[in-house]
Coordinates of C-alpha atoms in Angstrom, one line a residue:
Chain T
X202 CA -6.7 14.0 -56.2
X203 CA -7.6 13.6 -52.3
X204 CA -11.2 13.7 -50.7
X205 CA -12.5 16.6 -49.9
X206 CA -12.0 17.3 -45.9
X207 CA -15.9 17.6 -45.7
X208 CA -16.6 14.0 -46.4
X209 CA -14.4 12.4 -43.8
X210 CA -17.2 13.7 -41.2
X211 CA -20.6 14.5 -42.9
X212 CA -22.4 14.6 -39.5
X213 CA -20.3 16.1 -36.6
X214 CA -23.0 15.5 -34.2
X215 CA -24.7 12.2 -35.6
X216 CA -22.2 10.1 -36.7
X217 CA -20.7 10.4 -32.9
X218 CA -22.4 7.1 -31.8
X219 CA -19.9 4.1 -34.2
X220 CA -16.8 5.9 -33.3
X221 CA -14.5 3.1 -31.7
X222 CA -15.2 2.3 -28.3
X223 CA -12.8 0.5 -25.8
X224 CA -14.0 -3.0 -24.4
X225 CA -13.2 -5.3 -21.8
X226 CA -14.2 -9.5 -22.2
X227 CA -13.0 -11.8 -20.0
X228 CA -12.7 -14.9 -21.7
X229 CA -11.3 -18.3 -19.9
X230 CA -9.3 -20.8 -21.9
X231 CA -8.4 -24.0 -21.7
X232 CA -4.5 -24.6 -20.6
X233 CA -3.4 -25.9 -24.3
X234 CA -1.0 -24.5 -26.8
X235 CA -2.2 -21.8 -29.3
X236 CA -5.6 -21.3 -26.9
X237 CA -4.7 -17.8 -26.5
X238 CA -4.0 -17.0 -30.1
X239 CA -7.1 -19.0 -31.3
X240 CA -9.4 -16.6 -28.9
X241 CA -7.4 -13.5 -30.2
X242 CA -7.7 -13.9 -33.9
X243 CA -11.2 -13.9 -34.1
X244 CA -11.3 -10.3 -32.7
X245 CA -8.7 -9.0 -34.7
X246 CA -10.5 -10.2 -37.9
X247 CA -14.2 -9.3 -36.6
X248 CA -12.2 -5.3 -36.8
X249 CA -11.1 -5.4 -32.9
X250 CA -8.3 -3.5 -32.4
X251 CA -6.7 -5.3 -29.5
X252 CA -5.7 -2.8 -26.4
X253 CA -4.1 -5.5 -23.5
X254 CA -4.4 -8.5 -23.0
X255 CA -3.7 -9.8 -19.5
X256 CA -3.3 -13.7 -19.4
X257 CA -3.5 -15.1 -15.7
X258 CA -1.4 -18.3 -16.1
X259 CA -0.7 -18.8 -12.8
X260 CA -4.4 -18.6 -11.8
X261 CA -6.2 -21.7 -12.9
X262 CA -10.4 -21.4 -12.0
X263 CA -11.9 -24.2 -10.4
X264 CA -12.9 -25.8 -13.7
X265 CA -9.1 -26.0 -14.4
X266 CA -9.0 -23.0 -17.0
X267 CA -6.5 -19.9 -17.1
X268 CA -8.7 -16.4 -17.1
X269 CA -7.5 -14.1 -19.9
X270 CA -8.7 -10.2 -20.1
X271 CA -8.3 -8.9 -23.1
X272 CA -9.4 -4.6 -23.9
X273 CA -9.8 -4.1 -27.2
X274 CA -11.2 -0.9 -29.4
X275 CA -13.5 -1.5 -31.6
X276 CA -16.8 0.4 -32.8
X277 CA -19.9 -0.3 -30.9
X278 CA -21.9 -1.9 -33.9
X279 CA -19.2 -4.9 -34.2
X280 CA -18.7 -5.5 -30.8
X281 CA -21.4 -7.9 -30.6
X282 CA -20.4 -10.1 -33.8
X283 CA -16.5 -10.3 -31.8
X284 CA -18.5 -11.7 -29.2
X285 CA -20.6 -13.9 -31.5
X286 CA -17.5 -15.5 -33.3
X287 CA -15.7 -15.9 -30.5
X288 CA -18.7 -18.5 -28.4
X289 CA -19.0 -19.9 -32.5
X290 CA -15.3 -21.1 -32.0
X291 CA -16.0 -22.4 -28.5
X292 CA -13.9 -19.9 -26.5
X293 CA -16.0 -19.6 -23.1
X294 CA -16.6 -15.6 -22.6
X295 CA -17.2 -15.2 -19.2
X296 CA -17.8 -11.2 -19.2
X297 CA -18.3 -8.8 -21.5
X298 CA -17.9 -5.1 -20.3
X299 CA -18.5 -6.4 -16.6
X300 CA -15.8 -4.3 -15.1
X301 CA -15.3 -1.9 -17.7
X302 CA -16.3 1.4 -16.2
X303 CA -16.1 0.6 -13.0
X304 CA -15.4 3.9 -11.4
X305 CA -17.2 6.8 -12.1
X306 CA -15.5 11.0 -11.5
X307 CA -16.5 14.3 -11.8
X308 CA -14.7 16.9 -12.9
X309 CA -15.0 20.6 -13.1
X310 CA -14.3 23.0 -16.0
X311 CA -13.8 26.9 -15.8
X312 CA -13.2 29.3 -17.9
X313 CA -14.5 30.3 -21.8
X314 CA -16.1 27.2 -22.4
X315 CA -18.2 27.8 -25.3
X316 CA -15.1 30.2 -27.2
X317 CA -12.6 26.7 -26.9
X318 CA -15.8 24.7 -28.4
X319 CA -17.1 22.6 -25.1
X320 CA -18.1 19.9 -27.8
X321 CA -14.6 19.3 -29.2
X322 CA -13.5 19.4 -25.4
X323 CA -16.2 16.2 -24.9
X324 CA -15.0 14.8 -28.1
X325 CA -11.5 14.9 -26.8
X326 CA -11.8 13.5 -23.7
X327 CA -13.4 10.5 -24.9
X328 CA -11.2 9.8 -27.8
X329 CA -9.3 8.4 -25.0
X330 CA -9.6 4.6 -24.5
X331 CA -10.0 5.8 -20.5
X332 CA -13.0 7.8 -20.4
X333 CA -16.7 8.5 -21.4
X334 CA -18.6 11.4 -20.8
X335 CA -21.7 10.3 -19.1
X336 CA -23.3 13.6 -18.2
X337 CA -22.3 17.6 -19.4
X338 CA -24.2 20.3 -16.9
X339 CA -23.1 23.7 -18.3
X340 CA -23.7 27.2 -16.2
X341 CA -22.6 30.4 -18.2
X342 CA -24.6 32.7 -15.9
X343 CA -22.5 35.9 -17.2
X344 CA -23.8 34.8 -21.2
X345 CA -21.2 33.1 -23.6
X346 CA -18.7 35.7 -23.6
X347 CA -18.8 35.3 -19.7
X348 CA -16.4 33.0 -17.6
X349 CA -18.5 29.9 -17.7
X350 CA -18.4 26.4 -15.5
X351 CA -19.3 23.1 -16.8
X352 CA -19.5 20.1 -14.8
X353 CA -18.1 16.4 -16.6
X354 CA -19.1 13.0 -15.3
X355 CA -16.9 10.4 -16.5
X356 CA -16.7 6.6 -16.3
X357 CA -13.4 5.2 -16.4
X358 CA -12.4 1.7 -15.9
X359 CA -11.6 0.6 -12.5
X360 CA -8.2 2.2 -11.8
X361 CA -8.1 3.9 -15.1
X362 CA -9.0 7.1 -13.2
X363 CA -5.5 8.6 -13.1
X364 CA -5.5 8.4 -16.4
X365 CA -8.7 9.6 -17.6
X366 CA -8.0 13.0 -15.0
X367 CA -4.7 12.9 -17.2
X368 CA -6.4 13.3 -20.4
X369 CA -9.0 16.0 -19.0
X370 CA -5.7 17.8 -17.0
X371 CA -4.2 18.3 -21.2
X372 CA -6.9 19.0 -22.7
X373 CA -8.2 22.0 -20.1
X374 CA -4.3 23.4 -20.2
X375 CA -4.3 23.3 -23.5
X376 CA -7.5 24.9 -24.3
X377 CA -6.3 27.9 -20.8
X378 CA -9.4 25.8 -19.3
X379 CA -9.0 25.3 -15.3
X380 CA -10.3 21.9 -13.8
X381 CA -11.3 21.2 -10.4
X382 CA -10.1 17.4 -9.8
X383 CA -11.9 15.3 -7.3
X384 CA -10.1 14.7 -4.5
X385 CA -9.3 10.6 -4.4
X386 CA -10.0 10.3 -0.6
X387 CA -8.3 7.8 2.3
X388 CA -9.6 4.6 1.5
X389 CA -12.1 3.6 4.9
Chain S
X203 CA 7.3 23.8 34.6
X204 CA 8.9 25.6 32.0
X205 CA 10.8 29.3 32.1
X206 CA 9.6 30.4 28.4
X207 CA 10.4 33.3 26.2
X208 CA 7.8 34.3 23.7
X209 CA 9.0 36.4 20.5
X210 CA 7.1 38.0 18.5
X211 CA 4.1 39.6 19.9
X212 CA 1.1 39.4 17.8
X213 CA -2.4 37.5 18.3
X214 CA 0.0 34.6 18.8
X215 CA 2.4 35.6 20.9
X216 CA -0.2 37.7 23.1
X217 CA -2.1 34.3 23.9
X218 CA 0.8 32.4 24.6
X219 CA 1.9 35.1 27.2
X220 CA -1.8 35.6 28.2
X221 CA -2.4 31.4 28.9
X222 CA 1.2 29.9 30.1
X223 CA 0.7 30.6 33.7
X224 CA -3.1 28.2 33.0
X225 CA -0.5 26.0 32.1
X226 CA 1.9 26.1 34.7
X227 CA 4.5 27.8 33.2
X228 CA 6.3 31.1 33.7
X229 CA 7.3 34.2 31.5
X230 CA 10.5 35.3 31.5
X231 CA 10.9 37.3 28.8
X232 CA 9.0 38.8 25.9
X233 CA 9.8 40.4 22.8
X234 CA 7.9 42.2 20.1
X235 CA 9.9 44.0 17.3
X236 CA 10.3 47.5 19.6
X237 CA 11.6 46.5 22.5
X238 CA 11.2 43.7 25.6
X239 CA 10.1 42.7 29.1
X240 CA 12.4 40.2 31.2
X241 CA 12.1 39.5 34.6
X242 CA 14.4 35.9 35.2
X243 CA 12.2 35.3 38.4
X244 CA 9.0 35.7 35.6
X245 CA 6.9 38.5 34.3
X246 CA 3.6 39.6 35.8
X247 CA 2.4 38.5 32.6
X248 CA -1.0 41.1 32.7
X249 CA 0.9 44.2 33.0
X250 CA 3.0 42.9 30.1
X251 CA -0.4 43.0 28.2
X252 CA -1.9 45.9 29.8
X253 CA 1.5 48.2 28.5
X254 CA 1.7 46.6 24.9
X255 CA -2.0 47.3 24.4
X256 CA -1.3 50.9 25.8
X257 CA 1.7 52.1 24.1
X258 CA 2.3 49.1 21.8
X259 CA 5.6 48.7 23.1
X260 CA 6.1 45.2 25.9
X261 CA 9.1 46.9 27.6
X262 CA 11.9 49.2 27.7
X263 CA 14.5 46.7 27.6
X264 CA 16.2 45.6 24.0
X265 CA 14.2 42.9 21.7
X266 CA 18.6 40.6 21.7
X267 CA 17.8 41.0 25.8
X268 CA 14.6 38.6 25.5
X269 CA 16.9 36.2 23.5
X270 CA 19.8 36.3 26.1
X271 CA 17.1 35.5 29.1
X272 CA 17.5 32.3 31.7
X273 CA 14.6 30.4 29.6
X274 CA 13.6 26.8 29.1
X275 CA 11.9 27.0 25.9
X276 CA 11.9 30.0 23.2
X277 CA 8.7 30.3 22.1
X278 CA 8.9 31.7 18.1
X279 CA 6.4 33.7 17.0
X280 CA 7.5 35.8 14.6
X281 CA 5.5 36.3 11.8
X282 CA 6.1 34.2 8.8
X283 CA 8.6 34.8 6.7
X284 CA 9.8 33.0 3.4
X285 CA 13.1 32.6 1.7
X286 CA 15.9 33.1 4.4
X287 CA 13.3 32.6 6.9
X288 CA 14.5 35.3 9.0
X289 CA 14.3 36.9 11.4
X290 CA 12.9 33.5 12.9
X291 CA 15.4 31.2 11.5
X292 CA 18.2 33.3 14.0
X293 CA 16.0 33.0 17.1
X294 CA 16.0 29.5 16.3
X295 CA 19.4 29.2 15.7
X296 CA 20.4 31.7 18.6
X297 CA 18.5 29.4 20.7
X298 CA 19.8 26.0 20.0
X299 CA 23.4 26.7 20.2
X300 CA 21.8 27.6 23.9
X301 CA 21.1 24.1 24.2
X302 CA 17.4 25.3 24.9
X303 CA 14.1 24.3 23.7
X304 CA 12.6 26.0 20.6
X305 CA 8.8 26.0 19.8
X306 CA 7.5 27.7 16.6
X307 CA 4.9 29.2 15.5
X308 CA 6.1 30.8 12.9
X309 CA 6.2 28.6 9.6
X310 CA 9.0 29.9 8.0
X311 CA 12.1 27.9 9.6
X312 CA 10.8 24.6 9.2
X313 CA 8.9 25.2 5.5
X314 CA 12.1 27.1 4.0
X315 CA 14.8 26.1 6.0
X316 CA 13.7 22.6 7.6
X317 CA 17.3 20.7 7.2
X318 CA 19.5 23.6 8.7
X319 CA 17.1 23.5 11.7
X320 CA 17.1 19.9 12.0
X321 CA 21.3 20.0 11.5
X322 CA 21.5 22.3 14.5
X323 CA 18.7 20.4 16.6
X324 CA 20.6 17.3 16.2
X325 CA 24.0 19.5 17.3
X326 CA 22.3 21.0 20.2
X327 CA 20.9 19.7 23.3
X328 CA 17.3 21.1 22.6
X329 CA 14.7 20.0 20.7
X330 CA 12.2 22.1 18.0
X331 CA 8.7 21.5 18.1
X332 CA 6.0 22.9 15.7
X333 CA 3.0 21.9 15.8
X334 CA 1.3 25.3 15.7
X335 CA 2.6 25.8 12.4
X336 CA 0.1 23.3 10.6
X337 CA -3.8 23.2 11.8
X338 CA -3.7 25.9 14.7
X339 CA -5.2 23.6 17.7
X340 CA -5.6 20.3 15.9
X341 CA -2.8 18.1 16.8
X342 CA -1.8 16.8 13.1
X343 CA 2.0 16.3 14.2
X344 CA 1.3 15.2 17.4
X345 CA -0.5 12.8 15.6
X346 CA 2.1 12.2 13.1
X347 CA 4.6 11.3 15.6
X348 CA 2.9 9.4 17.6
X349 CA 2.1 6.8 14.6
X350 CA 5.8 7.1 13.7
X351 CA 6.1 9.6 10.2
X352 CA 7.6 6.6 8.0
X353 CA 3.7 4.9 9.0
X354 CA 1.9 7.6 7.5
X355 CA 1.3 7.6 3.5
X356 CA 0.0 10.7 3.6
X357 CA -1.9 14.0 5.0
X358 CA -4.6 16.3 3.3
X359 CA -6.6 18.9 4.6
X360 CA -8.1 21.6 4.5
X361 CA -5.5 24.1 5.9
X362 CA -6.7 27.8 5.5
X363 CA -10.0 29.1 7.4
X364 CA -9.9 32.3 5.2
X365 CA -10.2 30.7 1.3
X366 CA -12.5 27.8 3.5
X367 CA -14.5 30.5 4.8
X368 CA -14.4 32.4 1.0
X369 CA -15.6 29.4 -0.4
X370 CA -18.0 27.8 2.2
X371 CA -20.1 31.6 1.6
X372 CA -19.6 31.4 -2.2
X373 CA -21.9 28.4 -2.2
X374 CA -24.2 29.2 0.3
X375 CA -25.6 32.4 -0.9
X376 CA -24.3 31.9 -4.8
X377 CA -22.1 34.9 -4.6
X378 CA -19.2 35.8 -6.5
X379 CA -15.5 35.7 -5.5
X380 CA -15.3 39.1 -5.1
X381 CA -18.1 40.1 -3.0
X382 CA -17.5 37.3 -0.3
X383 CA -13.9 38.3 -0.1
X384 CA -15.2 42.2 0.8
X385 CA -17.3 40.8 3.3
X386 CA -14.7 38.7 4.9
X387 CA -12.0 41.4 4.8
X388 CA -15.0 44.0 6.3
X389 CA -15.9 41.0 9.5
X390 CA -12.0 40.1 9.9
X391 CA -11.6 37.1 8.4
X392 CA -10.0 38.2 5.3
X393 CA -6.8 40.5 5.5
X394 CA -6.9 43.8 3.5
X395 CA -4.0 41.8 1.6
X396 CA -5.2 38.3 1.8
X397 CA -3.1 37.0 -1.1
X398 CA -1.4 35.0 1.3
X399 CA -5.0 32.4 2.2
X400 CA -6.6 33.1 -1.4
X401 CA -3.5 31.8 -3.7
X402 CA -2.7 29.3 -1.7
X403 CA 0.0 29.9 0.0
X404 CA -0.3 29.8 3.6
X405 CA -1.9 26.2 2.6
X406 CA 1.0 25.1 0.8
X407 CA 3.4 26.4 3.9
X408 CA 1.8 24.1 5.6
X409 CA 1.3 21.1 3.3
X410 CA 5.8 21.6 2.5
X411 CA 5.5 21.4 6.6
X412 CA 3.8 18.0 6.5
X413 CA 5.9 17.1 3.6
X414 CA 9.0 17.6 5.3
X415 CA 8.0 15.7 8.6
X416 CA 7.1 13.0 6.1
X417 CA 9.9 12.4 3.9
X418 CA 11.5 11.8 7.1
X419 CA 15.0 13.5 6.1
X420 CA 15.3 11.4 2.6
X421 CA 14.4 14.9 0.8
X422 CA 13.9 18.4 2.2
X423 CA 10.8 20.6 0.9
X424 CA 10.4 24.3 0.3
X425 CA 7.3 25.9 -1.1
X426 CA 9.3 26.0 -4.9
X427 CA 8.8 22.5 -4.6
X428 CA 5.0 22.8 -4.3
X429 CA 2.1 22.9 -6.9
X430 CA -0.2 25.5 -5.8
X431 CA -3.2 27.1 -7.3
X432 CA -5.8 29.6 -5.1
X433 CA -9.6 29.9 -5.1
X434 CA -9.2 33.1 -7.0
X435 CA -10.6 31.3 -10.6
X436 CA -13.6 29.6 -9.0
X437 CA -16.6 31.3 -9.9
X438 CA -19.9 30.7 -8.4
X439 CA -21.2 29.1 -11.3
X440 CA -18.5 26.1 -10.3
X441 CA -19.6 25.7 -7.0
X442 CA -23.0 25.9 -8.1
X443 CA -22.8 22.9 -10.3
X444 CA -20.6 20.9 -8.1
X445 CA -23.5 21.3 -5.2
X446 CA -26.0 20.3 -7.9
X447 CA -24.5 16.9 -7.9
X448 CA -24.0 16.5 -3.7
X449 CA -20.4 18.0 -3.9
X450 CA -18.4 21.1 -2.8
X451 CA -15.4 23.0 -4.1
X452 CA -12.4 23.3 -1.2
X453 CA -9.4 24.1 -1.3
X454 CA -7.4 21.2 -0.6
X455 CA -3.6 20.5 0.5
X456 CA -1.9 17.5 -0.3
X457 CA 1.5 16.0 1.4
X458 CA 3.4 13.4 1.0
X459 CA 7.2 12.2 1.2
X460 CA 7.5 12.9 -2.6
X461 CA 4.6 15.7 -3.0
X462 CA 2.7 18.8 -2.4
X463 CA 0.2 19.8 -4.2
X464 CA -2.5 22.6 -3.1
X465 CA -5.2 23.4 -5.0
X466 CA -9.3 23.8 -5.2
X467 CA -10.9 20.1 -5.6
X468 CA -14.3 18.5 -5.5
X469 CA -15.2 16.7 -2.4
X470 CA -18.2 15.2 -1.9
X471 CA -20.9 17.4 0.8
X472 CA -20.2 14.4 3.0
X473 CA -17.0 14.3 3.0
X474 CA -15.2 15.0 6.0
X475 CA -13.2 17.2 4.2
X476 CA -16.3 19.4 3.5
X477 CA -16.0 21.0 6.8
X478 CA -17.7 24.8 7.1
X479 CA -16.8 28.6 7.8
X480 CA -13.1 28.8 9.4
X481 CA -12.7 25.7 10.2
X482 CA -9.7 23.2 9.4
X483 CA -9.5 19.7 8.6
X484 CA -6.7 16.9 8.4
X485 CA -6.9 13.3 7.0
X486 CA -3.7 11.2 8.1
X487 CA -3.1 8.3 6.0
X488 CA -1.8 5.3 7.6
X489 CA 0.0 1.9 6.6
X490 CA -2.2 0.1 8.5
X491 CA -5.3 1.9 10.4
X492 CA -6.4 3.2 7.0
X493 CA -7.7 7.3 7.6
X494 CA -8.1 9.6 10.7
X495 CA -10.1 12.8 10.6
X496 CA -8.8 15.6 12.5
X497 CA -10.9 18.8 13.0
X498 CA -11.0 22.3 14.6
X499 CA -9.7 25.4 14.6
X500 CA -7.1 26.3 12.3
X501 CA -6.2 29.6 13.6
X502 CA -6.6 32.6 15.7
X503 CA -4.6 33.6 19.2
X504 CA -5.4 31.2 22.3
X505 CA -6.1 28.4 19.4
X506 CA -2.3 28.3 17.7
X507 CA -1.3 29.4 21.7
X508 CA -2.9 26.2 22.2
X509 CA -1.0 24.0 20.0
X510 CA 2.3 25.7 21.0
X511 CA 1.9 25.3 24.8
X512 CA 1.0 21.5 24.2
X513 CA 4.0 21.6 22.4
X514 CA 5.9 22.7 25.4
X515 CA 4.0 20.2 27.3
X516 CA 5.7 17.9 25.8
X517 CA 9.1 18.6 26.0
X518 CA 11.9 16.3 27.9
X519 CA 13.2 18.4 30.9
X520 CA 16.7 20.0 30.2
X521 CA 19.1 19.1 33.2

């Protein structure tokens, strides 16, 4: 016999906050065999679910050790014990989250908003490792049946915005929504 | 001094004809679709006027007459036509394998048609200039080739006054779509079939333009290979929210040597792309001098009649 569906999400709205969440730490390590597996492990068994890990070797701080950022996914409510067991086993985390939305868009939304569910639309746009929905403004001026605009602010990591427009782009065309991209302007 | 011929007689056309002589140049022949003036030793350019905004009609003589006249520089001002590109593309053509200057005003030689115009430029002893065809007055490829094309990354604007003008009033008075369009079409801004500015277009004519001057022959655009999308689906309640957070909706055209893309994006208020009413904008992208704003007006008769007699400014003598 399998579960009933209704159990595998009791609370649509409530149980939203422990859903996984992607990370950043920087950690530096010291320039030895089996450092970098030593700092990784700990993650993986504290229920990280490692994302990249980008190891600098031929950057070497001034204190002689090689910087190592590693994203992981992991629910909110364990993130601090990673963090805990990693300074525990003497691995020097330098920042945690420092850089990890580091760029913040908005995007527009048109069209039947509230008949394609605007909260599975959030819900979907931040399943993705890229993006969080920081702020919703909704206008349906015409009512619900009406043509409506809704107004998304994201945080994405620093150059993760392609992306996170990416994600936003797929959902609206598959839901016959239209989005209004911002405009990435010359750098000055 | 230049001996020009000036096809095509429309707002365009008109103001060339109407400001050449302020630039030192004369009229020898002019053309609208009925018929044509030429006078070798150049036209007195305000009877020319006078009689085409009498009977509608420049001349008696043939419209092929006007192409066969002893001219330095055709001036092409046709309107804009896509696909073939004709009847422009044979003026252009006509003229070339005269060893004469061409100028255009009209887009659709050089967005639908760009290599076979640069094929017989490079076989002729004249040169095709077009900066009318993107911006009006602003000097975007003047620009352009003065930086060198394969320095630019890329351009982006705000290249139609009408949709600009559509939306600029949408968020200013919280109208709909609909009404500001019947108040621009009823003040002249908006053409009773303005299909052409709302969906894009006319924007994405000008971005395949860009594009084109960009790629710098390594791949020819048309407007198939654009991505465009019009104003048409932007309520009020969009641009409503977007100026409730500092921003604006415009409708923006993207070029580079692999791209163009047209379509409504948020810009922040001050953003120079944010510009008001009519007006056009252009942001070059460089390798090394990071952006440059360009502003003005994008259209309208002594404006584009502006751009084109600059280009003609600027061409090497002949002999």
């Amino acid at each position: 016999m399998t579960e009933p569906e209704a159990e595998t999400d009791p609370e649509p709205d409530g149980g939203r906050d422990d859903r996984p969440q992607a990370h950043t730490i920087r950690l530096e390590l010291a320039d030895e065999p089996g450092e970098l597996l030593s700092a990784l492990e700990p993650i993986a068994d504290e229920g990280g679910n490692l994302l990249s890990i980008f190891h600098e070797r031929g950057h070497i701080t001034p204190r002689g050790r090689i910087p190592v950022e590693v994203d992981l996914e992991c629910p909110p409510s364990r993130f601090e014990g990673i963090l805990e067991r990693l300074r525990n086993e003497g691995i020097n985390v330098v920042d945690a989250d420092a850089e990890r939305y580091g760029e913040h868009l908005t995007v527009l939304l048109v069209g039947d908003l509230v008949g394609t569910d605007i909260s599975d639309t959030v819900t979907r746009v931040e399943s993705s490792p890229a993006a969080t929905v920081e702020d919703l403004s909704l206008s349906a001026p015409g009512g619900p049946a009406e043509q409506a605009s809704a107004r998304l602010r994201l945080a994405t990591r620093a150059g993760a915005a392609d992306e996170a427009l990416g994600i936003v782009r797929t959902v609206a065309a598959e839901k016959g929504l239209h989005a209004i991209e911002p405009l990435t302007e010359v750098s000055r | 001094m230049s001996r020009i011929a000036v096809v095509g007689c429309g707002a365009v056309g008109r103001s060339v004809v109407d400001l050449a002589g302020d630039h030192g140049h004369d009229v020898v022949a002019v053309a609208d679709s009925q018929g044509a003036a030429v006078d070798p030793a150049g036209l007195e350019t305000r009877a020319v006027l006078e009689r085409k905004a009498a009977d509608g009609a420049v001349g008696d003589a043939a419209p092929a007459d006007a192409l066969a006249a002893p001219y330095d520089v055709l001036v092409e001002a046709t309107p804009t036509t896509l696909g073939d590109a004709e009847p422009g593309f044979s003026h252009v053509a006509r003229a070339l394998s005269r060893d004469r200057h061409v100028v255009l005003a009209n887009k659709g030689p050089v967005a639908e048609r760009y290599g076979d115009v640069r094929e017989l430029e490079a076989a002729s002893r004249g040169s095709v200039l077009f900066e009318a065809t993107v911006g009006g007055a602003i000097p975007v490829l003047g620009t352009i080739d003065d930086y060198g094309p394969e320095r630019i990354t890329a351009a982006r604007g705000v290249l139609n006054g009408t949709a600009n003008f559509v939306l600029t009033r949408m968020a200013a008075e919280g109208l709909d779509y609909e009404h500001v369009l019947a108040e621009a079409q009823d003040m002249g801004v908006a053409e009773a079939d303005p299909s052409f500015d709302v969906e894009g277009t006319d924007a994405a004519l000008k971005c395949v333009i860009l594009a084109n001057v960009l790629a710098c022959g390594e791949r020819e655009f048309t407007l198939d290979d654009a991505t465009v999308e019009g104003i048409t689906r932007v309520p009020g309640s969009a641009l409503d929210l977007a100026a409730e957070d500092g921003r604006t909706v415009r409708l923006v055209g993207e070029a580079t040597a692999d791209e163009v893309r047209v379509g409504p994006r948020l810009v922040p208020d001050t953003s120079p792309l944010a510009v008001s009413g009519t007006r056009n904008v252009v942001q070059v992208e460089t390798a090394h001098a990071d952006g440059i704003d360009l502003s003005g007006r994008g259209a309208g008769g002594p404006e584009t009649a502006t751009a084109v007699l600059a280009d003609v400014g600027r061409l090497p003598p002949l002999d």
